Amino acid sequence: MHDLAKEILDFAERELTIANHVRQQAKGAHKQTMADLQRARSSLQALRATHVAELKNRDKDIEAIRECWSKLADLQLKIAKFPSGISTQPANALALGDEDGKAAPDENVEPRALVVDTANTVNKILHKMVSADPDDLEVPAPLATVDLFPLGAPDTAFERLSALLTSLHDALTILKGWF
């Protein structure tokens, strides 16, 4: 009987040790959870304080803008009372705009023609340099103004002329290497 009582006592001590160990782990987990909750609470309070400060600043800005608009409206009313002396003649303004619009393309005709002539000349020279027979009377198809200045593509003339001049430069470089 004594052995049985000793076994029961040993078993109870082991159970008590395990229970104490589990309790200590639970206590540590509880402390960790409380610390995490405290950090989260502090973060939320700081976030709330920042948010409230930003809302106050926004309200101040809105009020300042509201005051500016109010002053502007008052000034516009005061200014509207004074005659400006400016008279508008819509038909005359439209006629002037149409005349300016018609004159603008005429101003570009000569420079565009010069660019087209230059591109065609470079194209002919390049064709003569590259062709096998320099005495060949064949000439490449001339470029028209529409080819270099199509509607909606403002850089086409620059790109085409640049490509022709680059090709001419390359051909001259090759030719220079022969002599």
mmCIF file of N, CA, C and O in Angstrom, residues 112-126 139-150 156-165:
data_model
loop_
_atom_site.group_PDB
_atom_site.id
_atom_site.type_symbol
_atom_site.label_atom_id
_atom_site.label_comp_id
_atom_site.label_asym_id
_atom_site.label_seq_id
_atom_site.Cartn_x
_atom_site.Cartn_y
_atom_site.Cartn_z
ATOM 1 N N ARG A 112 8.735 75.541 -96.923
ATOM 2 C CA ARG A 112 8.407 74.145 -97.254
ATOM 3 C C ARG A 112 8.932 73.777 -98.636
ATOM 4 O O ARG A 112 9.466 72.685 -98.837
ATOM 5 N N ALA A 113 8.776 74.695 -99.595
ATOM 6 C CA ALA A 113 9.280 74.441 -100.948
ATOM 7 C C ALA A 113 10.792 74.262 -100.927
ATOM 8 O O ALA A 113 11.339 73.395 -101.622
ATOM 9 N N LEU A 114 11.477 75.063 -100.110
ATOM 10 C CA LEU A 114 12.930 74.949 -99.981
ATOM 11 C C LEU A 114 13.312 73.592 -99.400
ATOM 12 O O LEU A 114 14.254 72.939 -99.880
ATOM 13 N N VAL A 115 12.592 73.144 -98.392
ATOM 14 C CA VAL A 115 12.875 71.831 -97.797
ATOM 15 C C VAL A 115 12.630 70.725 -98.808
ATOM 16 O O VAL A 115 13.423 69.776 -98.936
ATOM 17 N N VAL A 116 11.552 70.819 -99.576
ATOM 18 C CA VAL A 116 11.240 69.796 -100.588
ATOM 19 C C VAL A 116 12.320 69.778 -101.662
ATOM 20 O O VAL A 116 12.795 68.707 -102.067
ATOM 21 N N ASP A 117 12.750 70.958 -102.153
ATOM 22 C CA ASP A 117 13.810 71.022 -103.161
ATOM 23 C C ASP A 117 15.102 70.435 -102.627
ATOM 24 O O ASP A 117 15.806 69.692 -103.333
ATOM 25 N N THR A 118 15.441 70.767 -101.385
ATOM 26 C CA THR A 118 16.663 70.236 -100.777
ATOM 27 C C THR A 118 16.599 68.721 -100.677
ATOM 28 O O THR A 118 17.566 68.018 -101.014
ATOM 29 N N ALA A 119 15.466 68.210 -100.232
ATOM 30 C CA ALA A 119 15.311 66.758 -100.101
ATOM 31 C C ALA A 119 15.417 66.082 -101.458
ATOM 32 O O ALA A 119 16.082 65.039 -101.594
ATOM 33 N N ASN A 120 14.813 66.649 -102.492
ATOM 34 C CA ASN A 120 14.896 66.057 -103.834
ATOM 35 C C ASN A 120 16.319 66.109 -104.383
ATOM 36 O O ASN A 120 16.787 65.153 -105.004
ATOM 37 N N THR A 121 17.026 67.210 -104.150
ATOM 38 C CA THR A 121 18.411 67.336 -104.615
ATOM 39 C C THR A 121 19.305 66.312 -103.924
ATOM 40 O O THR A 121 20.111 65.629 -104.574
ATOM 41 N N VAL A 122 19.177 66.200 -102.614
ATOM 42 C CA VAL A 122 19.973 65.212 -101.870
ATOM 43 C C VAL A 122 19.631 63.807 -102.342
ATOM 44 O O VAL A 122 20.517 62.954 -102.512
ATOM 45 N N ASN A 123 18.365 63.550 -102.597
ATOM 46 C CA ASN A 123 17.935 62.234 -103.074
ATOM 47 C C ASN A 123 18.552 61.916 -104.435
ATOM 48 O O ASN A 123 19.011 60.796 -104.678
ATOM 49 N N LYS A 124 18.617 62.916 -105.348
ATOM 50 C CA LYS A 124 19.229 62.704 -106.669
ATOM 51 C C LYS A 124 20.724 62.441 -106.540
ATOM 52 O O LYS A 124 21.270 61.535 -107.184
ATOM 53 N N ILE A 125 21.413 63.239 -105.714
ATOM 54 C CA ILE A 125 22.858 63.055 -105.522
ATOM 55 C C ILE A 125 23.138 61.683 -104.942
ATOM 56 O O ILE A 125 24.042 60.965 -105.397
ATOM 57 N N LEU A 126 22.359 61.303 -103.963
ATOM 58 C CA LEU A 126 22.537 60.000 -103.333
ATOM 59 C C LEU A 126 22.286 58.874 -104.331
ATOM 60 O O LEU A 126 23.032 57.892 -104.367
ATOM 61 N N VAL A 139 16.203 58.888 -112.544
ATOM 62 C CA VAL A 139 16.213 59.659 -111.294
ATOM 63 C C VAL A 139 15.121 59.097 -110.397
ATOM 64 O O VAL A 139 14.114 58.587 -110.872
ATOM 65 N N PRO A 140 15.341 59.178 -109.104
ATOM 66 C CA PRO A 140 14.299 58.668 -108.204
ATOM 67 C C PRO A 140 13.054 59.549 -108.280
ATOM 68 O O PRO A 140 13.122 60.702 -108.691
ATOM 69 N N ALA A 141 11.938 58.975 -107.905
ATOM 70 C CA ALA A 141 10.686 59.729 -107.924
ATOM 71 C C ALA A 141 10.816 60.926 -106.986
ATOM 72 O O ALA A 141 11.249 60.773 -105.844
ATOM 73 N N PRO A 142 10.492 62.117 -107.488
ATOM 74 C CA PRO A 142 10.638 63.301 -106.629
ATOM 75 C C PRO A 142 9.624 63.283 -105.484
ATOM 76 O O PRO A 142 8.513 62.786 -105.622
ATOM 77 N N LEU A 143 10.056 63.839 -104.379
ATOM 78 C CA LEU A 143 9.174 63.956 -103.214
ATOM 79 C C LEU A 143 8.306 65.200 -103.386
ATOM 80 O O LEU A 143 8.770 66.239 -103.854
ATOM 81 N N ALA A 144 7.066 65.080 -103.009
ATOM 82 C CA ALA A 144 6.149 66.223 -103.076
ATOM 83 C C ALA A 144 5.997 66.833 -101.686
ATOM 84 O O ALA A 144 6.401 66.242 -100.674
ATOM 85 N N THR A 145 5.411 68.004 -101.629
ATOM 86 C CA THR A 145 5.175 68.674 -100.349
ATOM 87 C C THR A 145 4.328 67.794 -99.433
ATOM 88 O O THR A 145 4.577 67.714 -98.226
ATOM 89 N N VAL A 146 3.365 67.103 -100.001
ATOM 90 C CA VAL A 146 2.489 66.236 -99.208
ATOM 91 C C VAL A 146 3.278 65.071 -98.606
ATOM 92 O O VAL A 146 2.965 64.593 -97.513
ATOM 93 N N ASP A 147 4.333 64.606 -99.312
ATOM 94 C CA ASP A 147 5.142 63.501 -98.786
ATOM 95 C C ASP A 147 5.924 63.923 -97.544
ATOM 96 O O ASP A 147 6.082 63.142 -96.610
ATOM 97 N N LEU A 148 6.421 65.159 -97.551
ATOM 98 C CA LEU A 148 7.229 65.626 -96.430
ATOM 99 C C LEU A 148 6.405 66.306 -95.337
ATOM 100 O O LEU A 148 6.821 66.344 -94.186
ATOM 101 N N PHE A 149 5.276 66.864 -95.704
ATOM 102 C CA PHE A 149 4.458 67.599 -94.743
ATOM 103 C C PHE A 149 3.028 67.074 -94.726
ATOM 104 O O PHE A 149 2.092 67.800 -95.052
ATOM 105 N N PRO A 150 2.835 65.803 -94.349
ATOM 106 C CA PRO A 150 1.462 65.293 -94.280
ATOM 107 C C PRO A 150 0.734 65.889 -93.081
ATOM 108 O O PRO A 150 1.356 66.298 -92.099
ATOM 109 N N THR A 156 7.565 64.534 -89.871
ATOM 110 C CA THR A 156 7.879 63.719 -91.046
ATOM 111 C C THR A 156 8.963 64.359 -91.891
ATOM 112 O O THR A 156 9.890 63.678 -92.345
ATOM 113 N N ALA A 157 8.883 65.657 -92.152
ATOM 114 C CA ALA A 157 9.888 66.339 -92.977
ATOM 115 C C ALA A 157 11.259 66.220 -92.337
ATOM 116 O O ALA A 157 12.246 65.899 -93.014
ATOM 117 N N PHE A 158 11.343 66.458 -91.061
ATOM 118 C CA PHE A 158 12.618 66.353 -90.360
ATOM 119 C C PHE A 158 13.172 64.930 -90.450
ATOM 120 O O PHE A 158 14.351 64.734 -90.737
ATOM 121 N N GLU A 159 12.326 63.953 -90.227
ATOM 122 C CA GLU A 159 12.771 62.552 -90.251
ATOM 123 C C GLU A 159 13.260 62.148 -91.638
ATOM 124 O O GLU A 159 14.310 61.517 -91.783
ATOM 125 N N ARG A 160 12.488 62.510 -92.682
ATOM 126 C CA ARG A 160 12.876 62.142 -94.049
ATOM 127 C C ARG A 160 14.173 62.825 -94.451
ATOM 128 O O ARG A 160 15.084 62.191 -94.991
ATOM 129 N N LEU A 161 14.248 64.139 -94.214
ATOM 130 C CA LEU A 161 15.444 64.882 -94.593
ATOM 131 C C LEU A 161 16.647 64.408 -93.789
ATOM 132 O O LEU A 161 17.754 64.277 -94.329
ATOM 133 N N SER A 162 16.435 64.127 -92.534
ATOM 134 C CA SER A 162 17.521 63.618 -91.696
ATOM 135 C C SER A 162 18.014 62.267 -92.206
ATOM 136 O O SER A 162 19.217 62.014 -92.260
ATOM 137 N N ALA A 163 17.088 61.389 -92.582
ATOM 138 C CA ALA A 163 17.471 60.077 -93.117
ATOM 139 C C ALA A 163 18.253 60.233 -94.424
ATOM 140 O O ALA A 163 19.265 59.541 -94.650
ATOM 141 N N LEU A 164 17.805 61.142 -95.304
ATOM 142 C CA LEU A 164 18.519 61.365 -96.565
ATOM 143 C C LEU A 164 19.921 61.909 -96.312
ATOM 144 O O LEU A 164 20.898 61.448 -96.926
ATOM 145 N N LEU A 165 20.046 62.877 -95.413
ATOM 146 C CA LEU A 165 21.363 63.449 -95.126
ATOM 147 C C LEU A 165 22.283 62.433 -94.457
ATOM 148 O O LEU A 165 23.491 62.410 -94.729
#
